[in-house]
Amino acid sequence: MTDLLANDSPSNAAEFTVSEISNALKRTVEDAFGNVRVRGEISGYRGPHSSGHAYFALKDDRSRIEAVIWKGTFRGLRFRPEEGMEVIAQGRLTTYPGSSKYQIVIERLEPAGAGALMALLEERRRRLAAEGLFDATRKQLLPFMPKVIGVVTSPTGAVIRDIIHRISDRFPLHVLVWPVRVQGETTGAEVSAAVTGFNALAAGGRIPRPDVLIVARGGGSLEDLWGFNDEAIVRAVAGSLIPVISAVGHETDWTLIDHAADVRAPTPTGAAEMAVPVKADLEATLAGLGARLRSCSARGIDRKRQALRAAARALPSADQLLALPRRRFDEAAARLDRCLDVGLERKRARFERLRLTPATLSRRIAEATRTIDRLGARLPAAHLALRRDRMHRLGRAAARLGLEPLLRRMSACDDRVENLAHRADRAADVRLARLTDRLAQAGRLNASLSYKAVLERGFVVVHDAAGAPVKRAASLSAGEQVTLQFADASTGALIAGDGPARPRPRTGKAGGGGQGSLF
């Protein structure tokens, strides 16, 4: 470069290619600015490129310089760059020969003081609060007595030991630990993945699903706790279906996860105390309640027993209560036999008064036949009288009405009268058929009870001179004229002998001698 500047004569100037000039400038800049610290505001940051490198610019109120963070360096950053964030970048200046631009290759990046981080934190808090992620209506109540507790923290720190020790002292139960890094650039991704993973566990599965989650970390500076201000953690905790207790840092340390969690604990030990009750206190409470319950039950039983005894003294005895019903029962039992005898005699007398003879049946059948004939003879006349009456009423109504309404009503009445006539005929036929059936049944009953059926079997009915049937042979005398009624006809006969006739004895031969004389 010195040789290049030494010769001022245009004619004696050495010639350089563009690449040579660019490389010479690159070496000069890198030698002169091999390690610099630049303070500025991040501009044009769009996140890491697909290759893993990050490209943006640093600017102040008058100048601008391009910046790049290589992939390996980007993974080791303690916080993620954001648009508009004021930072202090440490690295080296270099040029890019392809476009004749210089840039800073950042090897270390840190916020420009706590004020910048707080401003960034406040801006992020307002933006997430505007989305409703910190609303009190989203908060869930902690279960009073969980069965499984999930803890998201470092497995090697003192925090997990304090939590397990405190839970074991208060109420021993199952604790699941999801190991994560609690400091560094991967904190946000690991903690959000742990919260999401616990929520993805199925109830009743091989790994039990926690009833409450504790996200814990020990105290530290704002930079140490910056990973718990990650937006991914806030969204994972706000969307968790399992209640979350935030126990990050000390009581004076606040992070965004504290706003999104359902409950904030001042310390990890305080989170363990919030998650489980004290078993000894519960046992003492249950023992006290059990003693009070037994005492109240005993007093209640004593009061009921005293009230029962008082009521028993006021009530009459069982003998006194049953004396009158027992007496009425005995009197009724004594009257029962006599009432049965009286009732039986009454039924017998009533049955004897009912003389169900063929003559009685014939008389009743004849009366029913006459009634049917009389009603059948009156039916046509009654039908004609009803029709005349309806026609007369129609005539009177016609005088009050016009012709057309009269004709319509007459037509309707004629239809109704005709319908009634048909119904009357059908009713008469049905009743006549029923009476005929009853008459036929009575005739069959009369035939079954009539003595004429007996005459068909060879018997004879003897009538005296007055026509009365003879029931005893002793009532006849010799020479008395009688009438013998056979099945087909009747014939006269004369009683012979001095006394009542005796039937002749049968001979020993089968089928010989016939019936013999009846007199």
Short mmCIF file of C-alpha atoms in Angstrom, two decimals:
data_model
loop_
_atom_site.label_atom_id
_atom_site.label_comp_id
_atom_site.label_asym_id
_atom_site.label_seq_id
_atom_site.Cartn_x
_atom_site.Cartn_y
_atom_site.Cartn_z
CA MET A 1 0.00 0.00 0.00
CA THR A 2 2.97 2.31 0.75
CA ASP A 3 4.39 1.63 -2.70
CA LEU A 4 1.05 2.45 -4.18
CA LEU A 5 0.98 5.88 -2.55
CA ALA A 6 4.66 6.71 -3.11
CA ASN A 7 4.54 7.42 -6.80
CA ASP A 8 2.33 10.46 -7.52
CA SER A 9 3.11 10.65 -11.20
CA PRO A 10 0.24 9.52 -13.32
CA SER A 11 2.57 8.21 -15.90
CA ASN A 12 4.61 6.24 -13.41
CA ALA A 13 1.59 4.86 -11.38
CA ALA A 14 1.43 1.10 -11.05
CA GLU A 15 -1.64 -0.68 -12.26
CA PHE A 16 -3.78 -2.85 -9.93
CA THR A 17 -6.77 -4.97 -10.60
CA VAL A 18 -10.00 -4.41 -8.71
CA SER A 19 -9.46 -7.58 -6.72
CA GLU A 20 -5.98 -6.48 -5.71
CA ILE A 21 -7.23 -3.10 -4.54
CA SER A 22 -10.16 -4.75 -2.68
CA ASN A 23 -7.93 -7.30 -0.95
CA ALA A 24 -5.41 -4.60 -0.02
CA LEU A 25 -8.20 -2.54 1.55
CA LYS A 26 -9.54 -5.65 3.35
CA ARG A 27 -6.12 -6.35 4.91
CA THR A 28 -5.64 -2.73 5.91
CA VAL A 29 -9.09 -2.51 7.59
CA GLU A 30 -8.76 -5.83 9.39
CA ASP A 31 -5.26 -4.96 10.65
CA ALA A 32 -6.34 -1.53 11.85
CA PHE A 33 -9.72 -2.59 13.36
CA GLY A 34 -9.18 -6.18 14.39
CA ASN A 35 -11.06 -5.81 17.69
CA VAL A 36 -13.56 -3.01 18.20
CA ARG A 37 -16.67 -2.32 20.31
CA VAL A 38 -19.50 -0.53 18.51
CA ARG A 39 -22.60 0.90 20.18
CA GLY A 40 -25.69 1.29 18.06
CA GLU A 41 -29.30 0.40 17.36
CA ILE A 42 -30.20 -2.79 15.51
CA SER A 43 -31.87 -2.07 12.18
CA GLY A 44 -33.20 -4.37 9.48
CA TYR A 45 -33.13 -7.50 11.65
CA ARG A 46 -35.36 -10.27 10.24
CA GLY A 47 -34.08 -13.19 12.23
CA PRO A 48 -31.46 -15.72 11.27
CA HIS A 49 -31.07 -16.65 7.60
CA SER A 50 -31.83 -20.19 6.37
CA SER A 51 -28.08 -20.82 6.61
CA GLY A 52 -28.12 -19.92 10.30
CA HIS A 53 -26.28 -16.59 9.90
CA ALA A 54 -27.87 -13.28 10.92
CA TYR A 55 -27.54 -10.13 8.79
CA PHE A 56 -28.59 -6.65 9.95
CA ALA A 57 -27.16 -3.15 10.49
CA LEU A 58 -26.09 -0.98 13.42
CA LYS A 59 -26.95 2.70 13.23
CA ASP A 60 -27.04 5.87 15.23
CA ASP A 61 -28.54 9.24 14.40
CA ARG A 62 -25.95 9.99 11.64
CA SER A 63 -24.31 6.78 10.37
CA ARG A 64 -24.94 3.14 9.57
CA ILE A 65 -22.71 0.04 9.41
CA GLU A 66 -23.57 -3.43 8.18
CA ALA A 67 -23.21 -6.32 10.63
CA VAL A 68 -23.18 -10.10 10.45
CA ILE A 69 -23.25 -12.83 13.11
CA TRP A 70 -22.08 -16.23 11.95
CA LYS A 71 -24.12 -19.31 12.84
CA GLY A 72 -21.74 -20.65 15.48
CA THR A 73 -21.60 -17.32 17.27
CA PHE A 74 -25.36 -16.80 17.00
CA ARG A 75 -26.10 -20.06 18.88
CA GLY A 76 -23.95 -18.89 21.79
CA LEU A 77 -25.62 -15.49 22.30
CA ARG A 78 -27.16 -14.92 25.71
CA PHE A 79 -30.22 -13.17 24.22
CA ARG A 80 -31.84 -12.82 20.85
CA PRO A 81 -31.36 -9.60 18.88
CA GLU A 82 -34.50 -7.63 18.18
CA GLU A 83 -35.36 -4.77 15.87
CA GLY A 84 -34.73 -1.36 17.45
CA MET A 85 -32.72 -2.74 20.37
CA GLU A 86 -29.67 -0.72 21.43
CA VAL A 87 -26.67 -3.02 21.81
CA ILE A 88 -22.90 -3.04 22.17
CA ALA A 89 -21.30 -5.26 19.52
CA GLN A 90 -17.74 -6.52 19.86
CA GLY A 91 -15.89 -7.91 16.83
CA ARG A 92 -13.73 -6.99 13.90
CA LEU A 93 -14.22 -4.82 10.86
CA THR A 94 -13.80 -6.29 7.41
CA THR A 95 -14.78 -5.55 3.86
CA TYR A 96 -16.84 -7.52 1.40
CA PRO A 97 -15.01 -7.43 -1.95
CA GLY A 98 -18.10 -8.30 -3.90
CA SER A 99 -19.73 -4.94 -3.21
CA SER A 100 -16.93 -2.72 -1.86
CA LYS A 101 -18.69 -2.41 1.54
CA TYR A 102 -17.26 -2.74 4.99
CA GLN A 103 -19.04 -4.50 7.84
CA ILE A 104 -18.51 -5.67 11.38
CA VAL A 105 -18.34 -9.38 12.13
CA ILE A 106 -19.86 -9.59 15.58
CA GLU A 107 -18.34 -12.08 18.00
CA ARG A 108 -20.10 -10.87 21.14
CA LEU A 109 -23.34 -8.95 21.59
CA GLU A 110 -24.83 -7.48 24.75
CA PRO A 111 -27.51 -4.91 25.52
CA ALA A 112 -26.40 -1.35 25.96
CA GLY A 113 -26.97 -1.36 29.76
CA ALA A 114 -29.85 -2.46 31.96
CA GLY A 115 -32.00 0.42 30.75
CA ALA A 116 -32.13 -1.03 27.24
CA LEU A 117 -33.14 -4.45 28.53
CA MET A 118 -35.81 -2.95 30.75
CA ALA A 119 -37.18 -0.92 27.86
CA LEU A 120 -37.27 -4.04 25.70
CA LEU A 121 -38.89 -6.00 28.52
CA GLU A 122 -41.54 -3.32 29.07
CA GLU A 123 -42.35 -3.13 25.36
CA ARG A 124 -42.73 -6.92 25.17
CA ARG A 125 -44.86 -6.97 28.31
CA ARG A 126 -47.26 -4.37 26.92
CA ARG A 127 -47.56 -6.22 23.62
CA LEU A 128 -48.32 -9.58 25.26
CA ALA A 129 -50.69 -7.98 27.75
CA ALA A 130 -52.60 -6.43 24.84
CA GLU A 131 -53.15 -9.97 23.53
CA GLY A 132 -54.79 -10.93 26.84
CA LEU A 133 -52.13 -13.44 27.91
CA PHE A 134 -51.92 -11.89 31.39
CA ASP A 135 -55.66 -11.54 32.05
CA ALA A 136 -56.87 -12.67 35.46
CA THR A 137 -59.78 -14.53 33.82
CA ARG A 138 -57.27 -16.98 32.31
CA LYS A 139 -55.88 -17.97 35.69
CA GLN A 140 -56.68 -21.45 37.01
CA LEU A 141 -57.10 -22.52 40.62
CA LEU A 142 -54.49 -24.84 42.07
CA PRO A 143 -55.72 -28.30 43.13
CA PHE A 144 -55.91 -28.64 46.91
CA MET A 145 -54.33 -32.08 47.02
CA PRO A 146 -52.50 -33.02 43.80
CA LYS A 147 -51.35 -36.56 43.14
CA VAL A 148 -48.49 -35.74 40.73
CA ILE A 149 -46.38 -32.55 40.47
CA GLY A 150 -44.32 -31.68 37.40
CA VAL A 151 -41.19 -29.57 37.90
CA VAL A 152 -39.43 -27.76 35.04
CA THR A 153 -35.92 -26.81 36.15
CA SER A 154 -32.27 -27.83 36.01
CA PRO A 155 -31.73 -31.36 37.35
CA THR A 156 -28.32 -30.50 38.86
CA GLY A 157 -29.02 -27.29 40.78
CA ALA A 158 -30.05 -26.72 44.36
CA VAL A 159 -33.55 -25.67 43.30
CA ILE A 160 -34.80 -29.17 42.54
CA ARG A 161 -33.36 -30.50 45.80
CA ASP A 162 -35.10 -27.76 47.79
CA ILE A 163 -38.43 -28.47 46.06
CA ILE A 164 -38.26 -32.25 46.58
CA HIS A 165 -37.15 -31.83 50.18
CA ARG A 166 -39.98 -29.41 50.95
CA ILE A 167 -42.62 -31.60 49.29
CA SER A 168 -41.35 -34.67 51.16
CA ASP A 169 -41.62 -32.81 54.47
CA ARG A 170 -45.12 -31.48 53.86
CA PHE A 171 -46.91 -34.13 51.80
CA PRO A 172 -44.88 -36.87 50.04
CA LEU A 173 -46.14 -37.60 46.53
CA HIS A 174 -44.95 -38.36 42.99
CA VAL A 175 -42.70 -35.66 41.44
CA LEU A 176 -41.80 -35.61 37.73
CA VAL A 177 -38.76 -33.53 36.69
CA TRP A 178 -38.34 -32.27 33.12
CA PRO A 179 -34.67 -31.23 32.85
CA VAL A 180 -33.97 -27.93 31.03
CA ARG A 181 -31.28 -25.27 30.85
CA VAL A 182 -32.30 -22.32 33.00
CA GLN A 183 -29.74 -19.88 31.52
CA GLY A 184 -28.64 -19.17 28.00
CA GLU A 185 -30.17 -18.81 24.58
CA THR A 186 -31.92 -22.22 24.61
CA THR A 187 -33.81 -21.56 27.84
CA GLY A 188 -36.93 -20.26 26.14
CA ALA A 189 -37.24 -23.15 23.69
CA GLU A 190 -36.53 -25.84 26.31
CA VAL A 191 -38.87 -24.49 28.98
CA SER A 192 -41.74 -23.93 26.51
CA ALA A 193 -41.20 -27.46 25.14
CA ALA A 194 -41.31 -28.86 28.70
CA VAL A 195 -44.61 -27.12 29.52
CA THR A 196 -46.11 -28.27 26.22
CA GLY A 197 -44.81 -31.81 26.78
CA PHE A 198 -46.38 -32.09 30.23
CA ASN A 199 -49.72 -30.94 28.78
CA ALA A 200 -49.44 -33.55 26.02
CA LEU A 201 -49.30 -36.45 28.50
CA ALA A 202 -52.48 -38.54 28.45
CA ALA A 203 -54.40 -39.07 31.67
CA GLY A 204 -53.96 -42.62 32.88
CA GLY A 205 -50.97 -43.27 30.62
CA ARG A 206 -47.70 -44.95 31.40
CA ILE A 207 -46.26 -41.63 32.55
CA PRO A 208 -48.78 -39.96 34.90
CA ARG A 209 -50.07 -36.55 33.92
CA PRO A 210 -49.18 -33.85 36.50
CA ASP A 211 -51.93 -32.02 38.36
CA VAL A 212 -49.79 -28.88 38.77
CA LEU A 213 -46.54 -27.58 37.21
CA ILE A 214 -43.70 -25.67 38.89
CA VAL A 215 -41.30 -23.69 36.67
CA ALA A 216 -38.38 -22.84 38.96
CA ARG A 217 -34.94 -21.23 38.88
CA GLY A 218 -32.66 -19.65 41.46
CA GLY A 219 -31.90 -15.96 41.71
CA GLY A 220 -29.69 -14.02 39.33
CA SER A 221 -29.22 -10.79 37.42
CA LEU A 222 -31.54 -9.48 34.75
CA GLU A 223 -29.32 -11.01 32.08
CA ASP A 224 -29.30 -14.37 33.87
CA LEU A 225 -33.08 -14.46 34.04
CA TRP A 226 -33.60 -13.06 30.55
CA GLY A 227 -34.47 -16.48 29.10
CA PHE A 228 -37.69 -16.54 31.15
CA ASN A 229 -38.81 -13.36 29.38
CA ASP A 230 -38.94 -15.29 26.11
CA GLU A 231 -42.21 -14.94 24.22
CA ALA A 232 -42.41 -18.70 23.58
CA ILE A 233 -42.38 -19.42 27.33
CA VAL A 234 -45.10 -16.84 27.98
CA ARG A 235 -47.38 -18.31 25.32
CA ALA A 236 -46.77 -21.90 26.47
CA VAL A 237 -47.56 -21.07 30.11
CA ALA A 238 -50.62 -18.98 29.22
CA GLY A 239 -52.00 -21.80 27.07
CA SER A 240 -51.29 -24.59 29.58
CA LEU A 241 -54.29 -26.65 30.66
CA ILE A 242 -52.38 -27.63 33.81
CA PRO A 243 -52.09 -24.93 36.50
CA VAL A 244 -48.56 -23.41 36.53
CA ILE A 245 -46.67 -21.98 39.50
CA SER A 246 -43.85 -19.59 38.55
CA ALA A 247 -40.86 -19.64 40.92
CA VAL A 248 -38.11 -17.85 38.98
CA GLY A 249 -35.52 -15.93 40.99
CA HIS A 250 -36.07 -14.26 44.33
CA GLU A 251 -39.09 -12.33 45.53
CA THR A 252 -37.81 -9.09 44.02
CA ASP A 253 -37.11 -10.67 40.62
CA TRP A 254 -39.91 -10.34 38.08
CA THR A 255 -40.06 -11.96 34.65
CA LEU A 256 -42.79 -12.24 32.04
CA ILE A 257 -43.50 -15.83 33.03
CA ASP A 258 -44.62 -14.51 36.43
CA HIS A 259 -47.40 -12.55 34.70
CA ALA A 260 -48.52 -15.49 32.56
CA ALA A 261 -48.44 -18.15 35.30
CA ASP A 262 -51.54 -18.96 37.34
CA VAL A 263 -49.68 -18.33 40.62
CA ARG A 264 -46.33 -16.62 41.33
CA ALA A 265 -44.23 -17.94 44.19
CA PRO A 266 -41.52 -15.75 45.76
CA THR A 267 -39.03 -18.67 45.82
CA PRO A 268 -38.88 -22.28 44.62
CA THR A 269 -39.41 -23.41 48.23
CA GLY A 270 -42.50 -21.22 48.42
CA ALA A 271 -43.78 -22.85 45.22
CA ALA A 272 -43.50 -26.29 46.85
CA GLU A 273 -45.45 -25.00 49.86
CA MET A 274 -48.15 -23.60 47.58
CA ALA A 275 -48.43 -26.87 45.63
CA VAL A 276 -49.10 -29.25 48.53
CA PRO A 277 -50.71 -28.89 51.95
CA VAL A 278 -49.13 -30.04 55.21
CA LYS A 279 -50.06 -33.66 55.80
CA ALA A 280 -49.70 -33.37 59.58
CA ASP A 281 -52.05 -30.38 59.64
CA LEU A 282 -54.59 -32.27 57.54
CA GLU A 283 -54.41 -35.27 59.83
CA ALA A 284 -54.83 -33.05 62.88
CA THR A 285 -57.79 -31.29 61.25
CA LEU A 286 -59.41 -34.59 60.32
CA ALA A 287 -58.85 -35.92 63.84
CA GLY A 288 -60.43 -32.81 65.33
CA LEU A 289 -63.38 -32.97 62.95
CA GLY A 290 -63.79 -36.69 63.68
CA ALA A 291 -63.82 -36.02 67.42
CA ARG A 292 -66.37 -33.25 67.00
CA LEU A 293 -68.50 -35.49 64.78
CA ARG A 294 -68.45 -38.31 67.33
CA SER A 295 -69.27 -35.90 70.15
CA CYS A 296 -72.13 -34.32 68.19
CA SER A 297 -73.47 -37.74 67.21
CA ALA A 298 -73.37 -38.94 70.82
CA ARG A 299 -75.16 -35.82 72.05
CA GLY A 300 -77.73 -36.12 69.29
CA ILE A 301 -78.38 -39.77 70.10
CA ASP A 302 -78.76 -38.93 73.80
CA ARG A 303 -81.28 -36.20 73.01
CA LYS A 304 -83.22 -38.52 70.73
CA ARG A 305 -83.16 -41.26 73.38
CA GLN A 306 -84.49 -38.89 76.04
CA ALA A 307 -87.21 -37.63 73.70
CA LEU A 308 -88.16 -41.23 72.89
CA ARG A 309 -88.40 -42.13 76.55
CA ALA A 310 -90.57 -39.09 77.25
CA ALA A 311 -92.85 -39.97 74.36
CA ALA A 312 -93.02 -43.59 75.52
CA ARG A 313 -94.14 -42.49 78.99
CA ALA A 314 -96.91 -40.37 77.45
CA LEU A 315 -98.17 -43.08 75.11
CA PRO A 316 -100.52 -45.88 76.28
CA SER A 317 -99.28 -49.45 76.42
CA ALA A 318 -99.88 -52.01 73.71
CA ASP A 319 -102.51 -53.84 75.80
CA GLN A 320 -104.41 -50.61 76.29
CA LEU A 321 -104.30 -49.81 72.60
CA LEU A 322 -105.42 -53.31 71.55
CA ALA A 323 -108.03 -53.92 74.24
CA LEU A 324 -111.00 -52.43 72.36
CA PRO A 325 -110.08 -53.87 68.92
CA ARG A 326 -109.49 -57.27 70.55
CA ARG A 327 -112.97 -57.16 72.15
CA ARG A 328 -114.64 -56.17 68.86
CA PHE A 329 -112.77 -58.99 67.14
CA ASP A 330 -113.97 -61.55 69.69
CA GLU A 331 -117.57 -60.34 69.38
CA ALA A 332 -117.41 -60.50 65.60
CA ALA A 333 -115.94 -64.02 65.78
CA ALA A 334 -118.79 -65.08 68.08
CA ARG A 335 -121.39 -63.69 65.67
CA LEU A 336 -119.77 -65.19 62.61
CA ASP A 337 -121.06 -68.77 63.00
CA ARG A 338 -124.60 -67.61 63.70
CA CYS A 339 -124.53 -65.19 60.76
CA LEU A 340 -123.31 -67.97 58.48
CA ASP A 341 -126.19 -70.22 59.57
CA VAL A 342 -128.76 -67.43 59.14
CA GLY A 343 -127.40 -66.50 55.74
CA LEU A 344 -127.43 -70.10 54.61
CA GLU A 345 -131.05 -70.54 55.72
CA ARG A 346 -132.06 -67.39 53.87
CA LYS A 347 -130.39 -68.55 50.70
CA ARG A 348 -132.00 -71.98 51.04
CA ALA A 349 -135.46 -70.43 51.54
CA ARG A 350 -135.00 -68.15 48.59
CA PHE A 351 -133.87 -71.07 46.46
CA GLU A 352 -136.89 -73.12 47.46
CA ARG A 353 -139.21 -70.24 46.53
CA LEU A 354 -137.74 -70.26 43.08
CA ARG A 355 -139.67 -73.04 41.34
CA LEU A 356 -137.83 -73.59 38.09
CA THR A 357 -140.37 -75.88 36.42
CA PRO A 358 -141.15 -76.41 32.73
CA ALA A 359 -144.44 -74.61 33.19
CA THR A 360 -142.65 -71.56 34.62
CA LEU A 361 -140.16 -71.51 31.75
CA SER A 362 -142.95 -71.88 29.22
CA ARG A 363 -144.84 -69.02 30.80
CA ARG A 364 -141.80 -66.73 30.75
CA ILE A 365 -141.04 -67.64 27.16
CA ALA A 366 -144.62 -66.90 26.17
CA GLU A 367 -144.47 -63.51 27.91
CA ALA A 368 -141.22 -62.61 26.19
CA THR A 369 -142.68 -63.66 22.83
CA ARG A 370 -145.74 -61.50 23.36
CA THR A 371 -143.56 -58.52 24.35
CA ILE A 372 -141.47 -58.91 21.20
CA ASP A 373 -144.59 -59.14 19.03
CA ARG A 374 -146.11 -56.12 20.69
CA LEU A 375 -142.97 -54.04 20.24
CA GLY A 376 -142.59 -55.19 16.65
CA ALA A 377 -146.17 -54.17 15.92
CA ARG A 378 -145.63 -50.73 17.46
CA LEU A 379 -142.37 -50.02 15.64
CA PRO A 380 -143.80 -49.07 12.17
CA ALA A 381 -146.44 -46.87 13.74
CA ALA A 382 -143.87 -45.15 15.94
CA HIS A 383 -141.66 -44.60 12.91
CA LEU A 384 -144.54 -43.03 10.97
CA ALA A 385 -145.50 -40.87 13.93
CA LEU A 386 -141.94 -39.65 14.33
CA ARG A 387 -141.75 -38.82 10.65
CA ARG A 388 -145.07 -36.94 10.75
CA ASP A 389 -143.90 -34.99 13.78
CA ARG A 390 -140.65 -34.04 12.07
CA MET A 391 -142.49 -33.04 8.89
CA HIS A 392 -144.89 -30.92 10.96
CA ARG A 393 -141.95 -29.19 12.67
CA LEU A 394 -140.37 -28.63 9.29
CA GLY A 395 -143.57 -27.08 8.01
CA ARG A 396 -143.70 -24.65 10.91
CA ALA A 397 -140.06 -23.75 10.42
CA ALA A 398 -140.71 -23.20 6.68
CA ALA A 399 -143.21 -20.50 7.49
CA ARG A 400 -140.50 -18.53 9.31
CA LEU A 401 -137.76 -19.11 6.75
CA GLY A 402 -137.30 -18.32 3.08
CA LEU A 403 -137.69 -20.90 0.36
CA GLU A 404 -134.06 -21.70 -0.27
CA PRO A 405 -133.01 -22.17 3.36
CA LEU A 406 -136.20 -24.15 3.89
CA LEU A 407 -135.44 -26.47 1.03
CA ARG A 408 -131.88 -26.98 2.29
CA ARG A 409 -133.06 -27.71 5.80
CA MET A 410 -135.80 -30.03 4.50
CA SER A 411 -133.28 -31.90 2.43
CA ALA A 412 -130.97 -32.19 5.43
CA CYS A 413 -133.86 -33.29 7.64
CA ASP A 414 -134.98 -35.87 5.08
CA ASP A 415 -131.47 -37.28 5.00
CA ARG A 416 -131.32 -37.33 8.75
CA VAL A 417 -134.78 -38.91 9.06
CA GLU A 418 -133.84 -41.52 6.50
CA ASN A 419 -130.62 -42.21 8.36
CA LEU A 420 -132.54 -42.48 11.63
CA ALA A 421 -135.04 -44.80 9.96
CA HIS A 422 -132.26 -47.06 8.76
CA ARG A 423 -130.68 -47.00 12.21
CA ALA A 424 -134.06 -47.76 13.81
CA ASP A 425 -134.59 -50.70 11.46
CA ARG A 426 -131.11 -52.02 12.20
CA ALA A 427 -131.63 -51.53 15.93
CA ALA A 428 -134.96 -53.35 15.78
CA ASP A 429 -133.43 -56.21 13.81
CA VAL A 430 -130.54 -56.47 16.27
CA ARG A 431 -132.86 -56.43 19.28
CA LEU A 432 -135.21 -58.92 17.63
CA ALA A 433 -132.25 -61.20 16.87
CA ARG A 434 -131.07 -60.98 20.46
CA LEU A 435 -134.54 -61.74 21.81
CA THR A 436 -134.88 -64.60 19.33
CA ASP A 437 -131.57 -66.04 20.55
CA ARG A 438 -132.71 -65.74 24.13
CA LEU A 439 -136.01 -67.39 23.25
CA ALA A 440 -134.18 -70.23 21.50
CA GLN A 441 -131.93 -70.70 24.52
CA ALA A 442 -134.95 -70.76 26.79
CA GLY A 443 -136.65 -73.30 24.48
CA ARG A 444 -133.58 -75.51 24.57
CA LEU A 445 -133.50 -75.24 28.36
CA ASN A 446 -137.23 -76.05 28.52
CA ALA A 447 -136.72 -79.06 26.28
CA SER A 448 -133.87 -80.31 28.46
CA LEU A 449 -135.96 -79.93 31.62
CA SER A 450 -139.27 -81.21 30.13
CA TYR A 451 -140.57 -84.61 31.17
CA LYS A 452 -141.40 -85.42 27.55
CA ALA A 453 -137.78 -86.31 26.93
CA VAL A 454 -138.13 -88.86 29.71
CA LEU A 455 -141.22 -90.35 28.01
CA GLU A 456 -139.10 -91.05 24.94
CA ARG A 457 -137.07 -93.48 27.07
CA GLY A 458 -140.12 -95.63 27.89
CA PHE A 459 -141.63 -93.95 30.92
CA VAL A 460 -145.34 -93.08 31.41
CA VAL A 461 -147.01 -90.17 33.24
CA VAL A 462 -150.18 -91.07 35.15
CA HIS A 463 -152.90 -88.42 35.45
CA ASP A 464 -155.95 -88.73 37.67
CA ALA A 465 -159.48 -87.88 36.61
CA ALA A 466 -158.81 -84.16 37.30
CA GLY A 467 -155.73 -84.18 35.04
CA ALA A 468 -153.25 -83.79 37.89
CA PRO A 469 -150.17 -85.98 37.82
CA VAL A 470 -150.13 -88.88 40.28
CA LYS A 471 -146.94 -88.92 42.39
CA ARG A 472 -147.69 -91.80 44.85
CA ALA A 473 -149.36 -95.15 44.22
CA ALA A 474 -151.03 -94.89 47.61
CA SER A 475 -153.14 -92.01 46.37
CA LEU A 476 -155.00 -94.32 43.92
CA SER A 477 -157.87 -96.64 44.75
CA ALA A 478 -159.25 -99.68 42.96
CA GLY A 479 -161.56 -98.93 40.10
CA GLU A 480 -160.34 -95.35 39.71
CA GLN A 481 -160.14 -94.04 36.17
CA VAL A 482 -156.66 -92.68 35.18
CA THR A 483 -155.01 -91.46 32.02
CA LEU A 484 -151.65 -92.82 30.85
CA GLN A 485 -149.57 -90.36 28.83
CA PHE A 486 -147.00 -91.98 26.56
CA ALA A 487 -144.44 -90.28 24.35
CA ASP A 488 -146.70 -90.32 21.28
CA ALA A 489 -150.25 -90.32 22.73
CA SER A 490 -152.42 -90.78 25.84
CA THR A 491 -154.80 -93.62 26.73
CA GLY A 492 -157.23 -94.35 29.54
CA ALA A 493 -156.78 -97.05 32.20
CA LEU A 494 -158.63 -98.48 35.22
CA ILE A 495 -156.98 -99.25 38.53
CA ALA A 496 -157.60 -102.90 39.48
CA GLY A 497 -156.99 -104.76 42.83
CA ASP A 498 -157.59 -103.98 46.47
CA GLY A 499 -154.42 -102.17 47.28
CA PRO A 500 -151.61 -100.36 45.66
CA ALA A 501 -150.00 -102.27 42.87
CA ARG A 502 -146.54 -103.76 43.36
CA PRO A 503 -144.03 -104.34 40.61
CA ARG A 504 -143.43 -107.98 39.83
CA PRO A 505 -139.98 -109.31 40.59
CA ARG A 506 -137.57 -109.98 37.76
CA THR A 507 -136.90 -113.54 36.70
CA GLY A 508 -133.37 -114.82 36.86
CA LYS A 509 -133.06 -114.97 33.10
CA ALA A 510 -131.35 -112.14 31.32
CA GLY A 511 -133.66 -110.11 29.14
CA GLY A 512 -136.77 -112.08 30.05
CA GLY A 513 -140.08 -110.84 31.45
CA GLY A 514 -139.83 -107.20 30.29
CA GLN A 515 -140.62 -104.26 32.61
CA GLY A 516 -143.79 -105.69 34.13
CA SER A 517 -146.83 -103.86 35.48
CA LEU A 518 -146.51 -100.58 37.32
CA PHE A 519 -149.62 -101.17 39.49
#
